[in-house]
């Protein structure tokens, strides 16, 4: 890169497409998320609000958005509520539970109700993925949970 950083990664199928998209994907929790206090508590189900907007800022109604929960080591950066890298989702850590299929609706209704639940006292990332009209994959997410050591 321009600052001479070097990234080493083993990528599935040898490569991924990296491109800029004019679309914007957003995901937000339906209830308070506070890493300091550990909210939501393990075992407490919650939902998410999602939106996918095109280059003009208009919601792409009913666009498919996959929501997954992944174990997080606390080391991989999560900046501004979104993954700071374009690494494939399987490099975020083990997926917990099944993926939930959400639909873009401008963030009007909570989706994936009771399907996103932190199973244990660990750190996790909720990851949303969608594709724009050109097939470019977008990802957005947020960190939740606390490690057992952080609870003490």
PDB file of C-alpha atoms in Angstrom:
ATOM      1  CA  UNK A   1       0.000   0.000   0.000  1.00  0.00           C
ATOM      2  CA  UNK A   2       0.950   3.674  -0.052  1.00  0.00           C
ATOM      3  CA  UNK A   3       2.394   3.476   3.473  1.00  0.00           C
ATOM      4  CA  UNK A   4       4.304   0.291   2.651  1.00  0.00           C
ATOM      5  CA  UNK A   5       2.080  -1.975   4.733  1.00  0.00           C
ATOM      6  CA  UNK A   6       2.079  -5.650   3.825  1.00  0.00           C
ATOM      7  CA  UNK A   7      -0.880  -7.942   4.328  1.00  0.00           C
ATOM      8  CA  UNK A   8      -0.472 -11.718   4.367  1.00  0.00           C
ATOM      9  CA  UNK A   9      -3.566 -13.904   4.160  1.00  0.00           C
ATOM     10  CA  UNK A  10      -4.619 -17.293   2.828  1.00  0.00           C
ATOM     11  CA  UNK A  11      -7.749 -16.632   0.834  1.00  0.00           C
ATOM     12  CA  UNK A  12     -10.457 -19.129  -0.037  1.00  0.00           C
ATOM     13  CA  UNK A  13     -10.303 -20.033  -3.735  1.00  0.00           C
ATOM     14  CA  UNK A  14      -7.058 -18.069  -4.004  1.00  0.00           C
ATOM     15  CA  UNK A  15      -8.470 -14.563  -4.398  1.00  0.00           C
ATOM     16  CA  UNK A  16     -11.281 -12.184  -3.659  1.00  0.00           C
ATOM     17  CA  UNK A  17     -12.554  -9.246  -5.653  1.00  0.00           C
ATOM     18  CA  UNK A  18     -11.763  -5.926  -4.007  1.00  0.00           C
ATOM     19  CA  UNK A  19     -13.620  -2.953  -5.411  1.00  0.00           C
ATOM     20  CA  UNK A  20     -15.240   0.234  -4.235  1.00  0.00           C
ATOM     21  CA  UNK A  21     -19.018   0.348  -4.305  1.00  0.00           C
ATOM     22  CA  UNK A  22     -21.268   3.400  -4.339  1.00  0.00           C
ATOM     23  CA  UNK A  23     -23.755   1.407  -2.223  1.00  0.00           C
ATOM     24  CA  UNK A  24     -23.915   1.650   1.569  1.00  0.00           C
ATOM     25  CA  UNK A  25     -24.815  -1.227   3.886  1.00  0.00           C
ATOM     26  CA  UNK A  26     -25.722  -0.590   7.509  1.00  0.00           C
ATOM     27  CA  UNK A  27     -26.646  -2.837  10.414  1.00  0.00           C
ATOM     28  CA  UNK A  28     -27.563  -1.776  13.946  1.00  0.00           C
ATOM     29  CA  UNK A  29     -28.697  -3.699  17.022  1.00  0.00           C
ATOM     30  CA  UNK A  30     -32.307  -3.417  18.151  1.00  0.00           C
ATOM     31  CA  UNK A  31     -31.264  -2.971  21.761  1.00  0.00           C
ATOM     32  CA  UNK A  32     -28.395  -1.300  23.595  1.00  0.00           C
ATOM     33  CA  UNK A  33     -24.943  -2.733  22.969  1.00  0.00           C
ATOM     34  CA  UNK A  34     -22.398  -1.711  25.563  1.00  0.00           C
ATOM     35  CA  UNK A  35     -19.059  -3.523  25.548  1.00  0.00           C
ATOM     36  CA  UNK A  36     -18.135  -2.045  28.948  1.00  0.00           C
ATOM     37  CA  UNK A  37     -21.197  -3.449  30.720  1.00  0.00           C
ATOM     38  CA  UNK A  38     -21.510  -6.531  28.513  1.00  0.00           C
ATOM     39  CA  UNK A  39     -24.950  -5.765  27.098  1.00  0.00           C
ATOM     40  CA  UNK A  40     -26.680  -7.685  25.735  1.00  0.00           C
ATOM     41  CA  UNK A  41     -26.097 -10.459  28.237  1.00  0.00           C
ATOM     42  CA  UNK A  42     -25.388 -14.006  27.046  1.00  0.00           C
ATOM     43  CA  UNK A  43     -28.591 -15.899  26.304  1.00  0.00           C
ATOM     44  CA  UNK A  44     -30.579 -12.736  25.622  1.00  0.00           C
ATOM     45  CA  UNK A  45     -31.940 -12.720  22.065  1.00  0.00           C
ATOM     46  CA  UNK A  46     -32.000  -9.505  20.083  1.00  0.00           C
ATOM     47  CA  UNK A  47     -32.719  -8.346  16.550  1.00  0.00           C
ATOM     48  CA  UNK A  48     -31.106  -5.980  14.047  1.00  0.00           C
ATOM     49  CA  UNK A  49     -32.106  -3.091  11.825  1.00  0.00           C
ATOM     50  CA  UNK A  50     -30.623  -3.233   8.309  1.00  0.00           C
ATOM     51  CA  UNK A  51     -30.490  -1.004   5.259  1.00  0.00           C
ATOM     52  CA  UNK A  52     -28.862  -1.058   1.826  1.00  0.00           C
ATOM     53  CA  UNK A  53     -28.739   2.234  -0.083  1.00  0.00           C
ATOM     54  CA  UNK A  54     -27.738   2.846  -3.690  1.00  0.00           C
ATOM     55  CA  UNK A  55     -25.480   5.613  -5.045  1.00  0.00           C
ATOM     56  CA  UNK A  56     -28.346   8.129  -4.803  1.00  0.00           C
ATOM     57  CA  UNK A  57     -28.985   7.233  -1.162  1.00  0.00           C
ATOM     58  CA  UNK A  58     -32.264   5.421  -1.909  1.00  0.00           C
ATOM     59  CA  UNK A  59     -33.040   2.198  -0.048  1.00  0.00           C
ATOM     60  CA  UNK A  60     -32.811  -0.873  -2.272  1.00  0.00           C
ATOM     61  CA  UNK A  61     -36.124  -2.342  -1.088  1.00  0.00           C
ATOM     62  CA  UNK A  62     -36.114  -6.063  -0.297  1.00  0.00           C
ATOM     63  CA  UNK A  63     -32.424  -6.526  -1.142  1.00  0.00           C
ATOM     64  CA  UNK A  64     -31.154  -9.694   0.549  1.00  0.00           C
ATOM     65  CA  UNK A  65     -28.838  -9.168   3.514  1.00  0.00           C
ATOM     66  CA  UNK A  66     -27.223 -12.104   5.326  1.00  0.00           C
ATOM     67  CA  UNK A  67     -26.761 -11.651   9.086  1.00  0.00           C
ATOM     68  CA  UNK A  68     -24.269 -13.889  10.898  1.00  0.00           C
ATOM     69  CA  UNK A  69     -22.758 -14.017  14.378  1.00  0.00           C
ATOM     70  CA  UNK A  70     -19.037 -14.818  14.635  1.00  0.00           C
ATOM     71  CA  UNK A  71     -16.673 -15.427  17.531  1.00  0.00           C
ATOM     72  CA  UNK A  72     -14.224 -12.528  17.764  1.00  0.00           C
ATOM     73  CA  UNK A  73     -10.747 -12.589  19.266  1.00  0.00           C
ATOM     74  CA  UNK A  74     -10.876  -8.902  20.180  1.00  0.00           C
ATOM     75  CA  UNK A  75      -7.797  -8.307  18.050  1.00  0.00           C
ATOM     76  CA  UNK A  76      -9.184  -7.973  14.523  1.00  0.00           C
ATOM     77  CA  UNK A  77     -10.050  -4.267  14.195  1.00  0.00           C
ATOM     78  CA  UNK A  78     -13.689  -3.223  14.191  1.00  0.00           C
ATOM     79  CA  UNK A  79     -13.638   0.503  13.407  1.00  0.00           C
ATOM     80  CA  UNK A  80     -16.660   2.754  13.384  1.00  0.00           C
ATOM     81  CA  UNK A  81     -18.890  -0.248  13.973  1.00  0.00           C
ATOM     82  CA  UNK A  82     -17.790  -1.925  10.735  1.00  0.00           C
ATOM     83  CA  UNK A  83     -15.029  -4.365   9.885  1.00  0.00           C
ATOM     84  CA  UNK A  84     -11.945  -2.386   8.914  1.00  0.00           C
ATOM     85  CA  UNK A  85     -10.801  -4.987   6.404  1.00  0.00           C
ATOM     86  CA  UNK A  86     -12.204  -6.639   3.307  1.00  0.00           C
ATOM     87  CA  UNK A  87     -11.319 -10.146   4.450  1.00  0.00           C
ATOM     88  CA  UNK A  88     -13.878 -12.883   3.767  1.00  0.00           C
ATOM     89  CA  UNK A  89     -16.370 -13.520   6.599  1.00  0.00           C
ATOM     90  CA  UNK A  90     -14.867 -16.946   7.363  1.00  0.00           C
ATOM     91  CA  UNK A  91     -11.696 -15.165   8.520  1.00  0.00           C
ATOM     92  CA  UNK A  92     -13.631 -13.340  11.267  1.00  0.00           C
ATOM     93  CA  UNK A  93     -13.845 -16.445  13.386  1.00  0.00           C
ATOM     94  CA  UNK A  94     -16.160 -19.385  13.815  1.00  0.00           C
ATOM     95  CA  UNK A  95     -19.742 -18.671  12.845  1.00  0.00           C
ATOM     96  CA  UNK A  96     -22.156 -19.233  15.704  1.00  0.00           C
ATOM     97  CA  UNK A  97     -25.608 -20.526  14.793  1.00  0.00           C
ATOM     98  CA  UNK A  98     -27.331 -20.182  11.452  1.00  0.00           C
ATOM     99  CA  UNK A  99     -27.322 -17.194   9.136  1.00  0.00           C
ATOM    100  CA  UNK A 100     -30.454 -15.080   9.114  1.00  0.00           C
ATOM    101  CA  UNK A 101     -31.845 -13.713   5.855  1.00  0.00           C
ATOM    102  CA  UNK A 102     -32.927 -10.089   6.259  1.00  0.00           C
ATOM    103  CA  UNK A 103     -34.398  -7.719   3.678  1.00  0.00           C
ATOM    104  CA  UNK A 104     -33.445  -4.062   3.237  1.00  0.00           C
ATOM    105  CA  UNK A 105     -36.328  -1.887   4.423  1.00  0.00           C
ATOM    106  CA  UNK A 106     -34.667   1.389   5.346  1.00  0.00           C
ATOM    107  CA  UNK A 107     -34.152   0.187   8.918  1.00  0.00           C
ATOM    108  CA  UNK A 108     -37.884   0.411   9.603  1.00  0.00           C
ATOM    109  CA  UNK A 109     -38.465  -2.937  11.306  1.00  0.00           C
ATOM    110  CA  UNK A 110     -36.369  -5.146  13.564  1.00  0.00           C
ATOM    111  CA  UNK A 111     -35.354  -8.325  11.743  1.00  0.00           C
ATOM    112  CA  UNK A 112     -33.849 -11.671  12.689  1.00  0.00           C
ATOM    113  CA  UNK A 113     -35.832 -11.385  15.921  1.00  0.00           C
ATOM    114  CA  UNK A 114     -34.586 -13.883  18.507  1.00  0.00           C
ATOM    115  CA  UNK A 115     -32.209 -15.558  16.049  1.00  0.00           C
ATOM    116  CA  UNK A 116     -29.146 -13.510  17.024  1.00  0.00           C
ATOM    117  CA  UNK A 117     -28.220 -14.559  20.558  1.00  0.00           C
ATOM    118  CA  UNK A 118     -24.846 -14.490  22.297  1.00  0.00           C
ATOM    119  CA  UNK A 119     -24.452 -18.066  23.552  1.00  0.00           C
ATOM    120  CA  UNK A 120     -21.645 -17.537  26.087  1.00  0.00           C
ATOM    121  CA  UNK A 121     -19.471 -14.943  27.801  1.00  0.00           C
ATOM    122  CA  UNK A 122     -17.192 -14.219  24.848  1.00  0.00           C
ATOM    123  CA  UNK A 123     -16.601 -11.509  22.306  1.00  0.00           C
ATOM    124  CA  UNK A 124     -18.532 -11.645  19.029  1.00  0.00           C
ATOM    125  CA  UNK A 125     -19.093  -9.695  15.825  1.00  0.00           C
ATOM    126  CA  UNK A 126     -22.498  -9.393  14.158  1.00  0.00           C
ATOM    127  CA  UNK A 127     -21.755  -9.276  10.449  1.00  0.00           C
ATOM    128  CA  UNK A 128     -24.117  -8.144   7.669  1.00  0.00           C
ATOM    129  CA  UNK A 129     -23.340  -8.938   4.025  1.00  0.00           C
ATOM    130  CA  UNK A 130     -25.062  -7.940   0.812  1.00  0.00           C
ATOM    131  CA  UNK A 131     -24.201  -7.418  -2.855  1.00  0.00           C
ATOM    132  CA  UNK A 132     -24.662  -4.291  -4.906  1.00  0.00           C
ATOM    133  CA  UNK A 133     -26.044  -4.248  -8.471  1.00  0.00           C
ATOM    134  CA  UNK A 134     -22.567  -5.052  -9.860  1.00  0.00           C
ATOM    135  CA  UNK A 135     -22.099  -8.071  -7.582  1.00  0.00           C
ATOM    136  CA  UNK A 136     -19.616  -6.345  -5.254  1.00  0.00           C
ATOM    137  CA  UNK A 137     -19.977  -7.749  -1.745  1.00  0.00           C
ATOM    138  CA  UNK A 138     -20.464  -5.224   1.031  1.00  0.00           C
ATOM    139  CA  UNK A 139     -19.928  -5.952   4.721  1.00  0.00           C
ATOM    140  CA  UNK A 140     -20.802  -4.071   7.863  1.00  0.00           C
ATOM    141  CA  UNK A 141     -20.890  -5.134  11.484  1.00  0.00           C
ATOM    142  CA  UNK A 142     -20.591  -4.350  15.149  1.00  0.00           C
ATOM    143  CA  UNK A 143     -18.861  -5.933  18.149  1.00  0.00           C
ATOM    144  CA  UNK A 144     -20.768  -7.343  21.123  1.00  0.00           C
ATOM    145  CA  UNK A 145     -20.012  -9.328  24.273  1.00  0.00           C
ATOM    146  CA  UNK A 146     -17.225  -9.540  26.827  1.00  0.00           C
ATOM    147  CA  UNK A 147     -14.608 -12.171  27.516  1.00  0.00           C
ATOM    148  CA  UNK A 148     -14.712 -14.052  30.843  1.00  0.00           C
ATOM    149  CA  UNK A 149     -11.658 -12.081  31.999  1.00  0.00           C
ATOM    150  CA  UNK A 150     -13.419  -8.806  31.238  1.00  0.00           C
ATOM    151  CA  UNK A 151     -16.361  -9.809  33.452  1.00  0.00           C
ATOM    152  CA  UNK A 152     -14.078  -9.888  36.511  1.00  0.00           C
TER     153      UNK A 152
END
